[in-house]
Short mmCIF file of C-alpha atoms in Angstrom, two decimals:
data_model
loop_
_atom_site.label_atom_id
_atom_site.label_comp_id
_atom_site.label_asym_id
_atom_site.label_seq_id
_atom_site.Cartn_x
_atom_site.Cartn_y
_atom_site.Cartn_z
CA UNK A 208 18.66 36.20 7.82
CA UNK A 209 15.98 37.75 5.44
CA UNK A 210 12.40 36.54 4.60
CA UNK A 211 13.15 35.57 1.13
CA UNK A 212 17.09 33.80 2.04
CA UNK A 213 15.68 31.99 4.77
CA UNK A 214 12.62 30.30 2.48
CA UNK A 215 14.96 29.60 -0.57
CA UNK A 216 17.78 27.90 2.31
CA UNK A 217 14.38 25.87 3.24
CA UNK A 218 13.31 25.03 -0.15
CA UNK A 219 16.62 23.55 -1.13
CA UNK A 220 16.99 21.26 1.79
CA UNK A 221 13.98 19.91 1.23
CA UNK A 222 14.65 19.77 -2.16
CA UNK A 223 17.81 17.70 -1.38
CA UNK A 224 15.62 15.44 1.30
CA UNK A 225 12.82 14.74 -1.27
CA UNK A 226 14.85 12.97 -4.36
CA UNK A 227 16.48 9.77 -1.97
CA UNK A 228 12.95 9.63 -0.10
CA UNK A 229 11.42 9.47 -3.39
CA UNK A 230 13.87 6.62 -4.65
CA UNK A 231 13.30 4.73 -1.38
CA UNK A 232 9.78 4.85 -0.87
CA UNK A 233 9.26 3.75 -5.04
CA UNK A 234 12.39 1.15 -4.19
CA UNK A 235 10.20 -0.29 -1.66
CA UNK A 236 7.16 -0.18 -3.27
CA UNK A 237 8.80 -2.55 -6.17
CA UNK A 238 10.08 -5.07 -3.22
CA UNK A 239 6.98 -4.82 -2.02
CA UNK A 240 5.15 -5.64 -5.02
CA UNK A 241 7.75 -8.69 -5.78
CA UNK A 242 6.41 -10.52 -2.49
CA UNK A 243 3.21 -9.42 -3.20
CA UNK A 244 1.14 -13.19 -2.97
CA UNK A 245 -0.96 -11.97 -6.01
CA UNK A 246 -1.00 -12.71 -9.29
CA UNK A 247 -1.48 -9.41 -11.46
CA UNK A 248 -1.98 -11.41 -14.53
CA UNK A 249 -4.60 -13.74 -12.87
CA UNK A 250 -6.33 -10.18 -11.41
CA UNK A 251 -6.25 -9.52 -14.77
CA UNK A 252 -7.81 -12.51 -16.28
CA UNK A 253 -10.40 -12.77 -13.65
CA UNK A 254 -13.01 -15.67 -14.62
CA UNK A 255 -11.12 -16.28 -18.22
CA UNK A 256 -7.59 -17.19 -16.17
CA UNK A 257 -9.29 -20.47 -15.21
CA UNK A 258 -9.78 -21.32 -19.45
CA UNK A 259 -6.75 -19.07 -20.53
CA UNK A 260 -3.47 -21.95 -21.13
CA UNK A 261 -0.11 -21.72 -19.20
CA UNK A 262 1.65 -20.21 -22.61
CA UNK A 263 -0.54 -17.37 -22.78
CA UNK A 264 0.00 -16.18 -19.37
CA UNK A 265 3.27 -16.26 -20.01
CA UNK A 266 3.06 -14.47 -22.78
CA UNK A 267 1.26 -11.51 -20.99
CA UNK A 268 3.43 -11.51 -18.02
CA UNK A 269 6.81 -11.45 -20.64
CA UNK A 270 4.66 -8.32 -22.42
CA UNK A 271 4.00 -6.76 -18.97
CA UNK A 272 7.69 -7.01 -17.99
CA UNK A 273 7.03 -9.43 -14.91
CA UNK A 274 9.63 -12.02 -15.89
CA UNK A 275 12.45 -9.52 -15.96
CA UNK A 276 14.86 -9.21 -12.46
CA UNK A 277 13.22 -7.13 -10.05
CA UNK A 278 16.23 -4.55 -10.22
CA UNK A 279 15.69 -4.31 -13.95
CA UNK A 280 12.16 -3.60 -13.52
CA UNK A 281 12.45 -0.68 -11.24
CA UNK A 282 15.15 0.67 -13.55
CA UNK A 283 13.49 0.31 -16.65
CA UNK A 284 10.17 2.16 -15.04
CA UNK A 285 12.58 4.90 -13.12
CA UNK A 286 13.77 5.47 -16.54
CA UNK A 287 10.29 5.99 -18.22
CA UNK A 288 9.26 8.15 -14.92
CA UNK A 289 12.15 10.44 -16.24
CA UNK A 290 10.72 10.77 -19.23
CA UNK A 291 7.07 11.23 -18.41
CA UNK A 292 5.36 7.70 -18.98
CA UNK A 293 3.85 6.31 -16.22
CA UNK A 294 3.01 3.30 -18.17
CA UNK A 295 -0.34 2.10 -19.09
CA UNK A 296 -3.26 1.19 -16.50
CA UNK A 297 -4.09 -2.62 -16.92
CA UNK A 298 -7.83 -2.00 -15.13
CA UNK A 299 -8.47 0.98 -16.81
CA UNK A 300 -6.89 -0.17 -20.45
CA UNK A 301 -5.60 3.83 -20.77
CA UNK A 302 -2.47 5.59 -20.33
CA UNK A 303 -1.82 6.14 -16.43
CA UNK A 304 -0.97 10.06 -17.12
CA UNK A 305 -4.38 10.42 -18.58
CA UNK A 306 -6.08 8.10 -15.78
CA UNK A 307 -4.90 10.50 -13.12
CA UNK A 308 -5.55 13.88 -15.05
CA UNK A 309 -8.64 13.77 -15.56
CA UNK A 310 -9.57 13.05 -11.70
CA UNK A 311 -6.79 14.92 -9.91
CA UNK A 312 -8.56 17.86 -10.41
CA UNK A 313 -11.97 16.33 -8.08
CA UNK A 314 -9.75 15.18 -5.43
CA UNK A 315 -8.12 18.66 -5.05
CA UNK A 316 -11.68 20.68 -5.50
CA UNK A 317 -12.90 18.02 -2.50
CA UNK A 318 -9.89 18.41 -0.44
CA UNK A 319 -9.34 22.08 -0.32
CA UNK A 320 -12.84 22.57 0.55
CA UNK A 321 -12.65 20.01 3.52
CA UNK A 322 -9.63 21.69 4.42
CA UNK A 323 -10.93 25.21 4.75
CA UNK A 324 -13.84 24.08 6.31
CA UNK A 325 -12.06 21.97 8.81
CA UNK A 326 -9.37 25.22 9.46
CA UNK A 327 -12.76 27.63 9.92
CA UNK A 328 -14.46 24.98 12.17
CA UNK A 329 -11.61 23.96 14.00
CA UNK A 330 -10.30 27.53 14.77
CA UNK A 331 -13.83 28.83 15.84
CA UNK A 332 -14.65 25.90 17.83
CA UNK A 333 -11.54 25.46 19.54
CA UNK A 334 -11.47 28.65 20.41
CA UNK A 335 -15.10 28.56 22.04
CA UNK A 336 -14.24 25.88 24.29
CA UNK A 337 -10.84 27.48 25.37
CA UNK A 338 -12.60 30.37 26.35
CA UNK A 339 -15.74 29.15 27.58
CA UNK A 340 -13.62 26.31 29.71
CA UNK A 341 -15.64 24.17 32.05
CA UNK A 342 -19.44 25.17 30.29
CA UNK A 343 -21.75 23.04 28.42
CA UNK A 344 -20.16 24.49 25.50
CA UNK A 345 -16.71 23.67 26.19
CA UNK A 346 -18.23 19.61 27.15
CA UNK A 347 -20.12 19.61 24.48
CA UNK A 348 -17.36 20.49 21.54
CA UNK A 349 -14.64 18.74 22.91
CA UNK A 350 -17.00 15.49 23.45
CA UNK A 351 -18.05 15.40 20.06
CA UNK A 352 -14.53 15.86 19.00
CA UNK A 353 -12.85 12.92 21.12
CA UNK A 354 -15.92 10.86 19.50
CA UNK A 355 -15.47 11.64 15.86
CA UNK A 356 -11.59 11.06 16.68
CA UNK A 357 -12.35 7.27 17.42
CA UNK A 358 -14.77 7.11 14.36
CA UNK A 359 -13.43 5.24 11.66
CA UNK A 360 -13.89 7.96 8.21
CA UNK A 361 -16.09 5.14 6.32
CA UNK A 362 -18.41 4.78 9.21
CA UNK A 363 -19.11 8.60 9.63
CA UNK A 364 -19.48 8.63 5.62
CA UNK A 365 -22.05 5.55 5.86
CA UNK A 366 -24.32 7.66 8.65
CA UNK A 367 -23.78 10.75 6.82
CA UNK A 368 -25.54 8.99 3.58
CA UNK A 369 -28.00 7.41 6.11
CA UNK A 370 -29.11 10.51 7.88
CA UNK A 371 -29.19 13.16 4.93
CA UNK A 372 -30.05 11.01 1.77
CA UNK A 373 -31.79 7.56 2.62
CA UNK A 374 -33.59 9.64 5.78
CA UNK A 375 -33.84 12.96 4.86
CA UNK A 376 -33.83 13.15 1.57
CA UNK A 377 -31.73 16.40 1.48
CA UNK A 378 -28.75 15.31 -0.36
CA UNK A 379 -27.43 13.32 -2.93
CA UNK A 380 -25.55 9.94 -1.70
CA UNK A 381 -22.85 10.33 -4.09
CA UNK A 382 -21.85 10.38 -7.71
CA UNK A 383 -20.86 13.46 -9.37
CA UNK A 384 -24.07 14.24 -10.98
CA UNK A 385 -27.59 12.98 -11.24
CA UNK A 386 -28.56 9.60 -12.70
CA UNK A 387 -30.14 11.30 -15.55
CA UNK A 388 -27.54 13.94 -15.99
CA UNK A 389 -26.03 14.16 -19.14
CA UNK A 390 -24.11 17.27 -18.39
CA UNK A 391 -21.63 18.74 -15.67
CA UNK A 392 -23.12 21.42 -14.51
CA UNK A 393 -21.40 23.79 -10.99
CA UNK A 394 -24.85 23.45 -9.28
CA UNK A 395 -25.39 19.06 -9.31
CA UNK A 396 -21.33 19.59 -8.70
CA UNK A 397 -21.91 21.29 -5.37
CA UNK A 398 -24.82 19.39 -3.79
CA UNK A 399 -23.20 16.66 -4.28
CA UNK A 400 -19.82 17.59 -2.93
CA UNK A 401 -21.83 18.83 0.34
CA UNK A 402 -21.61 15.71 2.15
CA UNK A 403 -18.09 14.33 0.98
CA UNK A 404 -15.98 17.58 1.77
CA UNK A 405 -18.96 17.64 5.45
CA UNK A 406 -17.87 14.01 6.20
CA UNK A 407 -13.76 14.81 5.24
CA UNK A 408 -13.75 17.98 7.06
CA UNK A 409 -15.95 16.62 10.26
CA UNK A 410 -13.39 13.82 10.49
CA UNK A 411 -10.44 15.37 10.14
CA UNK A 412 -11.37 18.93 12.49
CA UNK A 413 -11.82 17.00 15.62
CA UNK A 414 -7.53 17.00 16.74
CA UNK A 415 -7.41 20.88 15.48
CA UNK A 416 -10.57 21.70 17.47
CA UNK A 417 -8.36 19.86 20.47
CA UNK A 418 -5.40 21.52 19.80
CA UNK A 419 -6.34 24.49 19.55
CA UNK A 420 -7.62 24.47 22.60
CA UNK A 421 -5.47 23.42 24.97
CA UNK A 422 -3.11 26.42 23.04
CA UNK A 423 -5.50 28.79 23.45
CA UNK A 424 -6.24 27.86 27.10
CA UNK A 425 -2.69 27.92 27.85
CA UNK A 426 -1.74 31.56 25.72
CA UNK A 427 -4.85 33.42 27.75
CA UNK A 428 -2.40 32.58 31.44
CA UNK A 429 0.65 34.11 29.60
CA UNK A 430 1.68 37.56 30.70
CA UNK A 431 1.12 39.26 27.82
CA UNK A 432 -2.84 37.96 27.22
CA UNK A 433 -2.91 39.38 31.27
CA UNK A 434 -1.05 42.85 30.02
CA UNK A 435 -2.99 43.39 27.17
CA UNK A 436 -6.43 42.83 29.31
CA UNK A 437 -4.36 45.21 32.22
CA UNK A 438 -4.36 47.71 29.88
CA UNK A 439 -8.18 47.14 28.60
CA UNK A 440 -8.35 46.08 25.52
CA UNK A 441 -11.41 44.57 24.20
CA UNK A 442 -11.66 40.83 25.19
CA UNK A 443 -12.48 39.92 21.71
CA UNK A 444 -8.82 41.85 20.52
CA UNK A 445 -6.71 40.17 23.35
CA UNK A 446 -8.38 36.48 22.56
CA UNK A 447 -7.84 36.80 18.68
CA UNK A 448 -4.82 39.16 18.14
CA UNK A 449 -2.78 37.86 21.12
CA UNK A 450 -4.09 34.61 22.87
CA UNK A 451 -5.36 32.84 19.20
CA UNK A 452 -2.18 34.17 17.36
CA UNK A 453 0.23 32.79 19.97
CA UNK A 454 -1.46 29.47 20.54
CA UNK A 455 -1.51 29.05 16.11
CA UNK A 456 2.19 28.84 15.90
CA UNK A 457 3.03 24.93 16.67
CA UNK A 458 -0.66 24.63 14.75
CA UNK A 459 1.20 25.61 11.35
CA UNK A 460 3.98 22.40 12.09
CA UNK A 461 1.07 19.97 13.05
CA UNK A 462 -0.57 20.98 10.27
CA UNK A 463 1.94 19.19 7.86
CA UNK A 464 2.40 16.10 10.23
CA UNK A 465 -1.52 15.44 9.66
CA UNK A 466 -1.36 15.49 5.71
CA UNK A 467 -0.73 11.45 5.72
CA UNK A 468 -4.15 11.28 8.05
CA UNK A 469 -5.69 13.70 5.25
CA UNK A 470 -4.82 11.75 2.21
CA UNK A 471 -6.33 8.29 3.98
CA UNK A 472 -9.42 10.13 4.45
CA UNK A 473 -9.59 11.36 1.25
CA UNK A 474 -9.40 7.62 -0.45
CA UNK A 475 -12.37 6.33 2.18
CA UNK A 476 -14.66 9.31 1.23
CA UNK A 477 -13.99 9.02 -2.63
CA UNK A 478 -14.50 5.39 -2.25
CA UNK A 479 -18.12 6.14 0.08
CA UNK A 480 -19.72 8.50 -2.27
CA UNK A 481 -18.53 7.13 -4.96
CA UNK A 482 -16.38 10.46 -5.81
CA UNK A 483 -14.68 10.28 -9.55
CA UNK A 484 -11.18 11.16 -8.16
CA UNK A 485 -7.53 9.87 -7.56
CA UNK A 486 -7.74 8.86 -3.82
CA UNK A 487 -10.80 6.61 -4.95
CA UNK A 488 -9.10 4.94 -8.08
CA UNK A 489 -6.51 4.05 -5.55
CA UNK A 490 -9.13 1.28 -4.33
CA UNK A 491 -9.78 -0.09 -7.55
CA UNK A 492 -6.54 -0.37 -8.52
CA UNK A 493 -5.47 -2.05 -5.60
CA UNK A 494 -7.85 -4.54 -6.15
CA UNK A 495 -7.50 -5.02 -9.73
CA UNK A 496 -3.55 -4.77 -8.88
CA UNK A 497 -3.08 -2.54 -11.73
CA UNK A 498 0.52 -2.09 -10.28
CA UNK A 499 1.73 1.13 -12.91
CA UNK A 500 -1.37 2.82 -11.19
CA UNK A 501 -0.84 2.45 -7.64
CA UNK A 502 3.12 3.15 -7.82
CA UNK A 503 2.14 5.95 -9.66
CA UNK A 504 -0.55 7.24 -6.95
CA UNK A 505 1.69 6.20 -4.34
CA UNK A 506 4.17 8.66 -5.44
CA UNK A 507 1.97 11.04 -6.11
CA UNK A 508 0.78 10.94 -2.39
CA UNK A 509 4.30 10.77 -1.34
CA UNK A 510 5.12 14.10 -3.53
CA UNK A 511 1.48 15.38 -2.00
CA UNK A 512 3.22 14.65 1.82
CA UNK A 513 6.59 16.34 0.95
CA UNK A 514 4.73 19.57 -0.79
CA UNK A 515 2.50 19.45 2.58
CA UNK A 516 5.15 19.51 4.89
CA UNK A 517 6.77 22.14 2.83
CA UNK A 518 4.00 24.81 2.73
CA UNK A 519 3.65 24.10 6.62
CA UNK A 520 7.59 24.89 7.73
CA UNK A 521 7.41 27.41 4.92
CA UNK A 522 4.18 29.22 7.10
CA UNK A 523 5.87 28.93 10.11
CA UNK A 524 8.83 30.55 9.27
CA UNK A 525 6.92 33.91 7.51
CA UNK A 526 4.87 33.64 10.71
CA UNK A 527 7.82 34.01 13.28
CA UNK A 528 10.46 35.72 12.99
CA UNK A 529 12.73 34.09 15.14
CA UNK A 530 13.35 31.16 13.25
CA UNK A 531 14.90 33.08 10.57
CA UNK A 532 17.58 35.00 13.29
CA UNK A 533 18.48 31.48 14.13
CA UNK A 534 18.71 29.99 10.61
CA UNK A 535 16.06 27.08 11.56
CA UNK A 536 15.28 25.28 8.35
#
Protein backbone atom coordinates (compact mmCIF):
# COMPACT_ATOMS: atom_id res chain seq x y z
CA UNK A 1 0.00 0.00 0.00
CA UNK A 2 1.31 3.58 -0.85
CA UNK A 3 2.28 6.50 1.49
CA UNK A 4 -0.57 8.65 0.60
CA UNK A 5 -3.53 5.37 0.48
CA UNK A 6 -2.36 4.16 3.61
CA UNK A 7 -2.74 7.84 5.55
CA UNK A 8 -6.16 8.66 3.85
CA UNK A 9 -7.38 4.60 4.94
CA UNK A 10 -6.09 6.04 8.52
CA UNK A 11 -7.73 9.29 8.42
CA UNK A 12 -11.12 7.88 7.65
CA UNK A 13 -11.20 5.36 10.40
CA UNK A 14 -10.51 7.70 12.69
CA UNK A 15 -12.77 9.86 11.20
CA UNK A 16 -15.52 7.18 11.63
CA UNK A 17 -14.17 6.49 15.49
CA UNK A 18 -14.26 10.24 16.41
CA UNK A 19 -18.16 11.26 15.68
CA UNK A 20 -19.83 8.31 18.35
CA UNK A 21 -16.82 9.16 20.84
CA UNK A 22 -17.72 12.65 20.46
CA UNK A 23 -21.58 11.97 21.09
CA UNK A 24 -20.68 9.80 24.09
CA UNK A 25 -18.23 11.68 25.86
CA UNK A 26 -20.76 15.18 25.40
CA UNK A 27 -23.76 12.45 26.31
CA UNK A 28 -22.01 11.90 29.44
CA UNK A 29 -20.96 15.09 30.20
CA UNK A 30 -24.89 16.20 30.21
CA UNK A 31 -25.65 13.06 32.72
CA UNK A 32 -23.01 14.15 34.44
CA UNK A 33 -23.98 17.61 34.84
CA UNK A 34 -27.79 16.44 35.73
CA UNK A 35 -26.37 14.75 39.07
CA UNK A 36 -24.16 17.38 39.45
CA UNK A 37 -25.08 18.45 43.51
CA UNK A 38 -24.67 22.16 42.40
CA UNK A 39 -26.81 24.68 41.76
CA UNK A 40 -25.65 26.71 38.55
CA UNK A 41 -28.17 29.34 39.21
CA UNK A 42 -27.14 29.71 42.94
CA UNK A 43 -23.18 29.78 41.48
CA UNK A 44 -24.59 32.32 39.65
CA UNK A 45 -26.25 34.42 42.21
CA UNK A 46 -23.49 34.06 44.63
CA UNK A 47 -24.18 36.42 47.81
CA UNK A 48 -27.57 37.94 46.03
CA UNK A 49 -29.17 34.08 45.85
CA UNK A 50 -29.64 34.37 49.63
CA UNK A 51 -32.07 37.91 48.94
CA UNK A 52 -33.09 36.84 45.31
CA UNK A 53 -37.11 35.12 45.81
CA UNK A 54 -37.98 31.48 44.76
CA UNK A 55 -39.91 32.99 41.44
CA UNK A 56 -36.96 34.59 40.16
CA UNK A 57 -34.78 31.67 40.24
CA UNK A 58 -37.12 30.05 38.50
CA UNK A 59 -37.36 32.35 36.14
CA UNK A 60 -33.54 32.19 35.32
CA UNK A 61 -33.30 28.53 35.41
CA UNK A 62 -36.66 28.35 32.77
CA UNK A 63 -34.39 31.17 30.63
CA UNK A 64 -31.25 28.99 31.00
CA UNK A 65 -33.11 25.85 29.82
CA UNK A 66 -32.57 23.88 33.22
CA UNK A 67 -36.21 22.89 33.67
CA UNK A 68 -36.42 21.18 30.31
CA UNK A 69 -35.85 16.97 30.25
CA UNK A 70 -32.35 16.22 30.28
CA UNK A 71 -32.68 14.46 26.74
CA UNK A 72 -34.16 17.67 25.40
CA UNK A 73 -31.38 19.63 26.67
CA UNK A 74 -28.60 17.77 25.07
CA UNK A 75 -30.61 17.83 21.84
CA UNK A 76 -31.44 21.26 21.75
CA UNK A 77 -27.49 22.21 22.46
CA UNK A 78 -26.27 19.24 19.87
CA UNK A 79 -28.42 21.10 17.55
CA UNK A 80 -26.90 24.64 18.16
CA UNK A 81 -23.25 22.83 18.18
CA UNK A 82 -24.28 22.03 14.49
CA UNK A 83 -24.78 25.24 13.78
CA UNK A 84 -21.89 26.98 15.45
CA UNK A 85 -23.30 28.44 18.86
CA UNK A 86 -21.80 27.27 21.72
CA UNK A 87 -24.14 29.24 23.78
CA UNK A 88 -23.34 32.07 25.97
CA UNK A 89 -20.79 31.95 29.06
CA UNK A 90 -22.82 32.73 32.33
CA UNK A 91 -19.27 33.77 34.29
CA UNK A 92 -17.95 35.53 31.60
CA UNK A 93 -21.50 37.27 30.38
CA UNK A 94 -20.01 36.78 26.46
CA UNK A 95 -20.59 34.46 23.75
CA UNK A 96 -18.61 31.08 24.47
CA UNK A 97 -17.10 31.14 20.70
CA UNK A 98 -15.60 34.46 21.47
CA UNK A 99 -14.53 33.37 25.19
CA UNK A 100 -12.39 30.62 23.72
CA UNK A 101 -10.97 32.59 20.62
CA UNK A 102 -9.44 34.97 21.98
CA UNK A 103 -7.31 32.60 24.45
CA UNK A 104 -6.90 29.48 22.32
CA UNK A 105 -4.32 31.07 20.63
CA UNK A 106 -1.99 31.45 24.35
CA UNK A 107 -2.64 27.97 25.21
CA UNK A 108 -1.30 26.70 21.81
CA UNK A 109 1.83 29.38 21.72
CA UNK A 110 2.51 27.82 25.55
CA UNK A 111 2.02 24.31 24.59
CA UNK A 112 3.97 23.95 21.46
CA UNK A 113 6.83 25.55 23.06
CA UNK A 114 6.71 23.09 26.12
CA UNK A 115 6.39 20.50 23.70
CA UNK A 116 9.47 21.17 21.64
CA UNK A 117 11.35 21.82 24.51
CA UNK A 118 10.31 18.71 26.29
CA UNK A 119 11.01 16.56 22.67
CA UNK A 120 14.73 18.44 22.54
CA UNK A 121 15.33 17.76 26.29
CA UNK A 122 13.96 14.50 26.45
CA UNK A 123 15.73 13.14 23.28
CA UNK A 124 19.21 14.62 24.33
CA UNK A 125 18.96 13.57 27.80
CA UNK A 126 17.72 10.25 27.31
CA UNK A 127 20.06 9.61 25.08
CA UNK A 128 23.03 10.70 27.48
CA UNK A 129 22.07 8.36 30.05
CA UNK A 130 21.56 5.39 27.57
CA UNK A 131 24.89 5.83 26.48
CA UNK A 132 26.68 6.89 29.41
CA UNK A 133 24.79 3.83 31.47
CA UNK A 134 25.93 3.29 35.01
CA UNK A 135 27.89 7.11 35.35
CA UNK A 136 27.01 9.98 37.44
CA UNK A 137 25.41 11.22 34.43
CA UNK A 138 23.20 8.46 33.71
CA UNK A 139 22.16 8.61 38.01
CA UNK A 140 21.89 11.87 37.90
CA UNK A 141 19.23 12.36 34.78
CA UNK A 142 17.26 9.52 35.40
CA UNK A 143 16.98 10.56 39.31
CA UNK A 144 15.79 13.82 38.60
CA UNK A 145 13.40 12.38 36.16
CA UNK A 146 11.73 9.61 38.50
CA UNK A 147 11.46 12.79 40.99
CA UNK A 148 9.77 15.30 38.77
CA UNK A 149 7.52 12.15 37.71
CA UNK A 150 6.06 12.00 41.36
CA UNK A 151 5.82 15.89 41.48
CA UNK A 152 2.48 17.05 41.31
CA UNK A 153 2.59 20.04 38.06
CA UNK A 154 1.22 22.85 40.63
CA UNK A 155 3.90 22.12 43.12
CA UNK A 156 6.85 22.34 40.57
CA UNK A 157 5.00 25.64 39.20
CA UNK A 158 4.80 27.04 42.97
CA UNK A 159 8.89 26.41 43.43
CA UNK A 160 9.49 27.54 40.03
CA UNK A 161 7.79 31.12 41.03
CA UNK A 162 9.62 30.73 44.42
CA UNK A 163 13.10 30.16 43.14
CA UNK A 164 13.21 32.52 39.96
CA UNK A 165 10.77 35.44 40.89
CA UNK A 166 10.17 35.84 44.78
CA UNK A 167 14.16 34.62 45.17
CA UNK A 168 15.84 35.56 42.30
CA UNK A 169 14.23 38.08 40.91
CA UNK A 170 14.89 36.87 37.30
CA UNK A 171 11.49 36.33 36.04
CA UNK A 172 8.15 37.40 36.03
CA UNK A 173 5.61 35.17 38.29
CA UNK A 174 2.98 35.28 35.79
CA UNK A 175 0.52 37.40 33.91
CA UNK A 176 0.93 38.10 30.37
CA UNK A 177 2.48 41.41 30.66
CA UNK A 178 3.70 43.85 33.24
CA UNK A 179 1.46 45.52 35.84
CA UNK A 180 1.96 48.75 34.17
CA UNK A 181 1.77 47.48 30.66
CA UNK A 182 -0.64 48.92 28.58
CA UNK A 183 0.48 47.17 25.47
CA UNK A 184 1.30 43.53 24.16
CA UNK A 185 4.42 43.66 23.18
CA UNK A 186 6.67 39.91 21.80
CA UNK A 187 9.43 40.82 24.36
CA UNK A 188 7.07 41.09 28.09
CA UNK A 189 5.28 38.02 25.98
CA UNK A 190 8.39 35.89 26.15
CA UNK A 191 9.81 36.51 29.64
CA UNK A 192 6.93 35.78 30.86
CA UNK A 193 6.17 32.59 29.02
CA UNK A 194 9.84 31.41 30.23
CA UNK A 195 8.76 29.82 33.29
CA UNK A 196 5.21 28.42 32.27
CA UNK A 197 6.32 26.52 28.98
CA UNK A 198 10.07 25.63 31.74
CA UNK A 199 7.60 24.28 34.39
CA UNK A 200 5.12 22.38 31.44
CA UNK A 201 7.98 21.05 29.60
CA UNK A 202 10.16 20.00 32.93
CA UNK A 203 7.04 18.11 34.03
CA UNK A 204 6.03 16.51 31.26
CA UNK A 205 9.97 15.39 29.76
CA UNK A 206 10.70 13.24 32.69
CA UNK A 207 8.71 9.62 31.08
CA UNK A 208 10.34 10.60 27.46
CA UNK A 209 13.78 11.13 29.06
CA UNK A 210 12.90 7.37 30.61
CA UNK A 211 11.78 6.01 27.62
CA UNK A 212 14.01 6.88 25.62
CA UNK A 213 16.36 5.36 27.40
CA UNK A 214 15.68 2.14 28.10
CA UNK A 215 15.07 2.17 23.87
CA UNK A 216 18.15 3.45 23.27
CA UNK A 217 19.94 1.11 25.74
CA UNK A 218 18.24 -1.75 24.29
CA UNK A 219 18.77 -0.65 20.15
CA UNK A 220 22.82 -0.16 20.91
CA UNK A 221 22.77 -4.58 21.80
CA UNK A 222 20.91 -5.11 18.44
CA UNK A 223 22.95 -6.54 15.63
CA UNK A 224 22.82 -3.94 13.46
CA UNK A 225 24.09 -0.96 16.14
CA UNK A 226 27.11 -3.98 16.57
CA UNK A 227 27.44 -4.14 12.47
CA UNK A 228 27.44 -0.70 11.88
CA UNK A 229 30.29 -0.14 14.77
CA UNK A 230 32.01 -3.64 12.99
CA UNK A 231 32.30 -1.80 10.12
CA UNK A 232 33.58 1.63 11.91
CA UNK A 233 31.44 4.07 11.67
CA UNK A 234 31.66 7.02 13.82
CA UNK A 235 30.06 6.34 17.29
CA UNK A 236 28.18 9.51 17.09
CA UNK A 237 26.54 8.10 13.36
CA UNK A 238 25.73 4.55 14.77
CA UNK A 239 24.08 6.15 18.19
CA UNK A 240 21.93 8.77 16.22
CA UNK A 241 21.26 7.30 12.70
CA UNK A 242 20.81 3.67 13.90
CA UNK A 243 20.54 3.11 17.76
CA UNK A 244 18.31 6.69 18.39
CA UNK A 245 16.25 6.08 15.12
CA UNK A 246 15.33 2.50 16.06
CA UNK A 247 14.63 3.08 19.72
CA UNK A 248 12.09 6.49 18.40
CA UNK A 249 9.63 4.26 16.73
CA UNK A 250 7.16 3.05 19.73
CA UNK A 251 8.19 6.89 20.99
CA UNK A 252 5.89 8.32 18.05
CA UNK A 253 2.66 5.89 19.56
CA UNK A 254 3.44 6.97 23.23
CA UNK A 255 3.58 10.18 22.16
CA UNK A 256 -0.27 10.37 21.48
CA UNK A 257 -1.18 8.18 24.61
CA UNK A 258 0.47 11.13 26.79
CA UNK A 259 -1.65 14.05 25.18
CA UNK A 260 -4.48 13.55 28.10
CA UNK A 261 -1.31 13.96 30.74
CA UNK A 262 -0.39 17.15 28.48
CA UNK A 263 -3.68 18.88 28.47
CA UNK A 264 -3.95 18.42 32.61
CA UNK A 265 -0.73 20.09 32.80
CA UNK A 266 -1.56 22.67 30.69
CA UNK A 267 -4.82 23.77 32.93
CA UNK A 268 -2.45 23.65 36.36
CA UNK A 269 0.23 25.91 34.72
CA UNK A 270 -2.36 28.42 33.18
CA UNK A 271 -4.06 28.38 36.45
CA UNK A 272 -0.22 28.94 38.45
CA UNK A 273 0.94 31.82 36.45
CA UNK A 274 -2.01 33.08 35.96
CA UNK A 275 -1.72 32.42 31.96
CA UNK A 276 -4.80 34.18 29.89
CA UNK A 277 -5.64 30.89 28.05
CA UNK A 278 -8.30 28.05 27.57
CA UNK A 279 -6.82 25.31 29.88
CA UNK A 280 -6.95 28.09 32.71
CA UNK A 281 -10.62 29.35 32.04
CA UNK A 282 -11.39 25.73 32.47
CA UNK A 283 -10.86 26.43 36.38
CA UNK A 284 -12.98 29.28 36.56
CA UNK A 285 -15.60 27.92 34.87
CA UNK A 286 -15.74 24.96 36.81
CA UNK A 287 -16.10 26.86 39.71
CA UNK A 288 -18.48 29.37 38.57
CA UNK A 289 -20.25 26.18 36.82
CA UNK A 290 -20.67 28.10 33.74
CA UNK A 291 -21.79 24.69 32.22
CA UNK A 292 -21.94 25.98 28.09
CA UNK A 293 -18.17 26.71 28.88
CA UNK A 294 -16.85 23.64 30.26
CA UNK A 295 -18.90 21.25 27.75
CA UNK A 296 -17.57 23.34 25.29
CA UNK A 297 -13.76 23.03 26.57
CA UNK A 298 -14.37 19.58 27.32
CA UNK A 299 -14.94 18.87 23.78
CA UNK A 300 -12.53 20.85 22.67
CA UNK A 301 -9.93 18.76 24.73
CA UNK A 302 -11.59 15.69 23.58
CA UNK A 303 -11.22 16.92 19.72
CA UNK A 304 -7.45 18.12 21.01
CA UNK A 305 -6.94 14.06 22.20
CA UNK A 306 -8.39 12.59 18.93
CA UNK A 307 -6.23 15.19 16.59
CA UNK A 308 -3.21 14.05 19.02
CA UNK A 309 -3.55 10.58 18.58
CA UNK A 310 -4.00 11.17 14.95
CA UNK A 311 -0.77 13.08 14.10
CA UNK A 312 1.04 10.31 16.30
CA UNK A 313 -0.26 6.95 14.22
CA UNK A 314 -0.10 9.27 11.24
CA UNK A 315 4.08 9.72 12.16
CA UNK A 316 4.46 6.33 12.72
CA UNK A 317 3.23 5.10 9.71
CA UNK A 318 5.49 7.75 7.29
CA UNK A 319 8.22 6.61 9.68
CA UNK A 320 8.02 2.76 8.96
CA UNK A 321 7.33 1.32 6.23
CA UNK A 322 6.11 -1.83 7.26
CA UNK A 323 2.97 -0.84 8.59
CA UNK A 324 1.79 0.25 5.31
CA UNK A 325 2.77 -3.52 3.53
CA UNK A 326 0.54 -4.81 6.23
CA UNK A 327 -2.34 -2.30 5.97
CA UNK A 328 -2.02 -1.39 9.90
CA UNK A 329 -4.32 1.53 10.49
Amino acid sequence: MSLSGALARLVAWRLAFVVPLLLVVTAAMFGLAKASPFDPVRQYLGERALVTSPEIREQIRANWGLDRPLAEQYLTWLGNLLTGDLGESRSFHRPVAEVIGERLGWTMLVTGAAIVLMLAAGLVLGTIAAYRQGSWADRLITGVAYASEAAPVFWIGLIAIWIFSVTLGWLPAGGLTDAGSATVTVGEVARHMILPVAVLAFSQSSWLVLFVRESVIGALREDFVIGARARGLRERTVLAGHALRSALLPFLTLLGARIPELVTGAILVESVFSWPGVAGTAVRAALAVDFPLLAALTLLATVAVVLGNLVADAAYVIADPRTRVLGVS
